[in-house]
Amino acid sequence: ERFEQLKTFKALHGHCIVPRNYDEESMEGLGKWIAQQRHAYRLLQDGKPTTMTPERVQQFNDLGMVWSILKQSTKPRAERKSWQERFEELIAYKEEKGTTNVPQTYPGGLGNFVHQQRTEYHKFKGGKKSMMNAEKVKKLKGIGFMFSVKKGSRRENKSDVDIAVDRAKKAGALAKTSSGYEPTTAPGGDPMAMPPLPGDGATGGSGKREMGRLGPSTRAPKKTRLL
C-alpha cells in the first residue's frame, strides 16, 4: 500500500517530501501518488468530488504530511511547450551562451527542462520507464548536451529528495528540528503543512503528530566488538 511506502520513506528521510520523479526500488511512483493526494485534498477543501476524506487527511497529518511546498507567487507560470520547442530553445541558448548547461533556476522553464532530460536519461539508461528515447538522446548529443554535469555544480549534485526538501524549506513549509523534519506554517500564518479539516473551523485538524516522528537520531546502535 502506498501509505505504508510513505511511512517507510519517512523512516528513511525523516520527512514526507517525496519528489514527483522518485523512483527508488520498491517505491517507484510514490512521488506521483503524493502529488495525487495533494490534488485530492485541494478538491476536498473546495467542496468538489474527490476520493480524499477527512479521516484520510487526519492519517496524513499524523504522519507529518506537507500539503503544499510551493510559495505563493504572483509570477506567471512557465508556458507549457512541447519537447521539440524546448529543444530549439536549448539550441538558441547554446548559440548565445556557448553551453547547454542551463541553470535550473533559469527563467522561462528551460532550466527545468534541462534538469528533466538528465533525470529521464539516467532512467532510460537504467532500463526504467522514462520519457527519454534513443531519438531524443541522439538529438541532445548532437548539440553537445551534458547528461552528467561537472562536480562544481552544487545544485545538480544534490539528489531529487534534497532538492525537494530545499524547496519546501524555502517556501516555509518544512523546518528541521532535533527529531528530524516537521511541517510548519508559512510566514503570515497561512497553514501550509497542517491545513484544517472541513468543518473544524479555527481549531484545525492537526491532531497528534507523534506517529511516525523519526529523524536522524533513530539510527541503530553500533555493535560492540568482542575480543
Coordinates of C-alpha atoms in Angstrom, one line a residue, residues 18-224:
V18 CA 8.7 12.9 -1.8
P19 CA 10.0 14.2 -5.2
R20 CA 7.5 13.7 -8.0
N21 CA 10.1 11.6 -10.0
Y22 CA 11.1 9.5 -7.0
D23 CA 12.0 6.1 -8.4
E24 CA 13.8 4.1 -5.7
E25 CA 13.3 0.3 -6.0
S26 CA 10.0 -0.9 -4.4
M27 CA 8.7 2.7 -4.1
E28 CA 8.7 3.7 -7.7
G29 CA 5.7 6.0 -8.4
L30 CA 5.4 7.2 -4.8
G31 CA 6.1 10.8 -5.7
K32 CA 3.3 10.9 -8.3
W33 CA 0.9 9.3 -5.7
I34 CA 1.7 12.0 -3.2
A35 CA 1.0 14.7 -5.9
Q36 CA -2.4 13.0 -6.5
Q37 CA -3.2 13.1 -2.7
R38 CA -2.4 16.8 -2.6
H39 CA -4.7 17.4 -5.6
A40 CA -7.4 15.3 -4.0
Y41 CA -7.0 17.3 -0.8
R42 CA -7.5 20.6 -2.7
L43 CA -10.7 19.3 -4.2
L44 CA -11.9 18.3 -0.7
Q45 CA -11.2 21.9 0.5
D46 CA -13.1 23.3 -2.4
G47 CA -16.1 21.0 -1.8
K48 CA -15.6 19.2 -5.0
P49 CA -16.0 15.4 -5.6
T50 CA -12.8 13.6 -4.5
T51 CA -11.5 10.3 -3.1
M52 CA -10.0 12.2 -0.2
T53 CA -11.8 12.1 3.2
P54 CA -11.4 13.9 6.5
E55 CA -10.3 10.6 8.0
R56 CA -7.5 10.1 5.4
V57 CA -6.5 13.8 5.9
Q58 CA -6.0 13.1 9.6
Q59 CA -3.9 10.0 8.9
F60 CA -1.7 12.0 6.6
N61 CA -1.4 14.8 9.1
D62 CA -0.5 12.4 11.9
L63 CA 2.4 11.2 9.7
G64 CA 3.6 14.8 9.0
M65 CA 2.2 15.3 5.5
V66 CA 3.1 18.6 3.9
W67 CA 0.2 19.6 1.8
S68 CA 1.8 22.5 -0.1
I69 CA 5.5 23.0 -0.7
L70 CA 5.2 25.9 -3.1
K71 CA 5.4 29.6 -2.0
Q72 CA 2.6 31.6 -3.4
S73 CA 3.8 33.8 -6.2
T74 CA 2.4 36.5 -8.5
K75 CA 4.8 35.5 -11.2
P76 CA 3.3 33.8 -14.3
R77 CA 3.9 30.0 -14.6
A78 CA 6.3 28.9 -17.3
E79 CA 4.4 28.2 -20.6
R80 CA 3.9 24.5 -21.3
K81 CA 5.8 23.7 -24.5
S82 CA 6.5 20.5 -26.5
W83 CA 9.8 18.7 -26.2
Q84 CA 10.8 19.9 -29.7
E85 CA 10.1 23.6 -28.8
R86 CA 12.2 23.3 -25.7
F87 CA 15.0 21.6 -27.6
E88 CA 15.0 24.5 -30.1
E89 CA 15.2 26.9 -27.2
L90 CA 18.2 25.0 -25.9
I91 CA 19.9 25.3 -29.3
A92 CA 19.3 29.1 -29.2
Y93 CA 20.7 29.2 -25.6
K94 CA 23.9 27.4 -26.7
E95 CA 24.4 29.7 -29.6
E96 CA 24.2 32.7 -27.2
K97 CA 26.0 31.3 -24.1
G98 CA 28.2 28.6 -25.7
T99 CA 26.9 25.8 -23.4
T100 CA 23.9 23.6 -22.8
N101 CA 24.4 23.7 -19.1
V102 CA 21.3 25.8 -18.2
P103 CA 20.8 26.6 -14.5
Q104 CA 17.7 25.0 -13.2
T105 CA 16.5 28.5 -11.9
Y106 CA 16.8 30.0 -15.4
P107 CA 13.6 31.9 -16.1
G108 CA 11.1 30.6 -18.6
G109 CA 11.3 26.9 -17.8
L110 CA 14.3 26.0 -19.9
G111 CA 16.4 25.1 -16.8
N112 CA 13.8 22.7 -15.5
F113 CA 13.6 21.1 -19.0
V114 CA 17.4 20.5 -19.0
H115 CA 17.3 19.0 -15.5
Q116 CA 14.4 16.8 -16.5
Q117 CA 16.4 15.5 -19.6
R118 CA 19.2 14.4 -17.3
T119 CA 16.8 12.7 -14.9
E120 CA 14.9 10.9 -17.7
Y121 CA 18.2 9.9 -19.4
H122 CA 19.5 8.1 -16.4
K123 CA 16.2 6.3 -16.0
F124 CA 16.4 5.3 -19.7
K125 CA 19.9 4.0 -19.4
G126 CA 18.9 2.1 -16.3
G127 CA 16.1 0.3 -18.2
K128 CA 13.4 2.1 -16.2
K129 CA 10.2 3.7 -17.5
S130 CA 11.2 7.1 -19.0
M131 CA 10.1 9.8 -21.3
M132 CA 13.5 9.7 -22.9
N133 CA 14.1 7.6 -26.0
A134 CA 17.0 6.9 -28.4
E135 CA 16.0 9.6 -30.9
K136 CA 16.0 12.3 -28.2
V137 CA 19.3 11.1 -26.9
K138 CA 20.8 11.4 -30.4
K139 CA 19.4 14.9 -30.9
L140 CA 20.8 16.1 -27.5
K141 CA 24.2 14.5 -28.0
G142 CA 24.3 16.2 -31.4
I143 CA 24.3 19.7 -29.8
G144 CA 26.8 18.6 -27.1
F145 CA 24.3 18.2 -24.3
M146 CA 25.9 17.2 -20.9
F147 CA 23.9 14.3 -19.4
S148 CA 26.2 14.5 -16.3
V149 CA 27.2 17.9 -15.0
K150 CA 30.6 18.8 -13.7
K151 CA 31.3 18.4 -10.0
G152 CA 31.4 22.1 -9.4
S153 CA 27.6 22.4 -9.7
R154 CA 26.2 22.2 -6.1
R155 CA 22.6 22.1 -7.1
E156 CA 23.0 19.4 -9.8
N157 CA 25.0 17.2 -7.4
K158 CA 22.0 17.1 -5.0
S159 CA 19.6 14.3 -5.0
D160 CA 16.0 14.9 -6.0
V161 CA 15.0 14.4 -2.4
D162 CA 17.4 17.1 -1.2
I163 CA 16.2 19.5 -3.9
A164 CA 12.5 18.8 -2.8
V165 CA 13.4 19.4 0.8
D166 CA 15.2 22.7 0.0
R167 CA 12.2 23.9 -2.0
A168 CA 9.9 23.1 0.9
K169 CA 12.1 24.8 3.5
K170 CA 12.5 27.9 1.2
A171 CA 8.7 28.0 1.0
G172 CA 8.4 27.9 4.7
A173 CA 6.5 24.6 4.7
L174 CA 9.2 22.5 6.4
A175 CA 11.5 23.0 9.3
K176 CA 14.4 20.9 10.7
T177 CA 14.1 20.0 14.4
S178 CA 16.1 18.0 16.8
S179 CA 13.9 15.0 16.0
G180 CA 14.1 15.4 12.2
Y181 CA 11.8 17.4 10.0
E182 CA 8.4 18.8 10.9
P183 CA 5.7 20.5 8.8
T184 CA 5.4 24.2 9.7
T185 CA 3.4 27.2 9.0
A186 CA 4.1 29.7 6.2
P187 CA 5.1 33.2 7.0
G188 CA 1.9 35.3 7.6
G189 CA 0.1 32.5 9.5
D190 CA -1.3 30.7 6.5
P191 CA -1.3 27.0 7.3
M192 CA 0.6 25.1 4.5
A193 CA 1.6 21.9 6.3
M194 CA -1.2 21.1 8.6
P195 CA -4.4 22.6 7.0
P196 CA -7.7 22.5 8.9
L197 CA -10.1 19.7 8.2
P198 CA -13.5 20.7 6.7
G199 CA -15.9 21.8 9.4
D200 CA -13.2 22.2 12.1
G201 CA -13.2 25.9 12.0
A202 CA -10.3 27.7 13.6
T203 CA -9.2 24.7 15.6
G204 CA -7.7 23.0 12.6
G205 CA -7.2 19.3 12.1
S206 CA -3.6 18.9 13.2
G207 CA -4.3 16.1 15.7
K208 CA -1.3 14.5 17.4
R209 CA 1.9 14.2 15.4
E210 CA 3.7 11.7 17.5
M211 CA 3.0 8.9 15.0
G212 CA 5.9 8.3 12.7
R213 CA 8.2 11.0 14.0
L214 CA 11.5 9.7 13.0
G215 CA 14.7 11.5 12.4
P216 CA 18.5 11.2 12.2
S217 CA 18.6 10.2 15.9
T218 CA 16.9 6.8 15.2
R219 CA 20.0 5.1 13.9
A220 CA 20.6 1.6 15.2
P221 CA 23.3 1.4 18.0
K222 CA 26.7 0.3 17.0
K223 CA 27.6 -3.3 17.6
T224 CA 30.1 -4.0 20.4

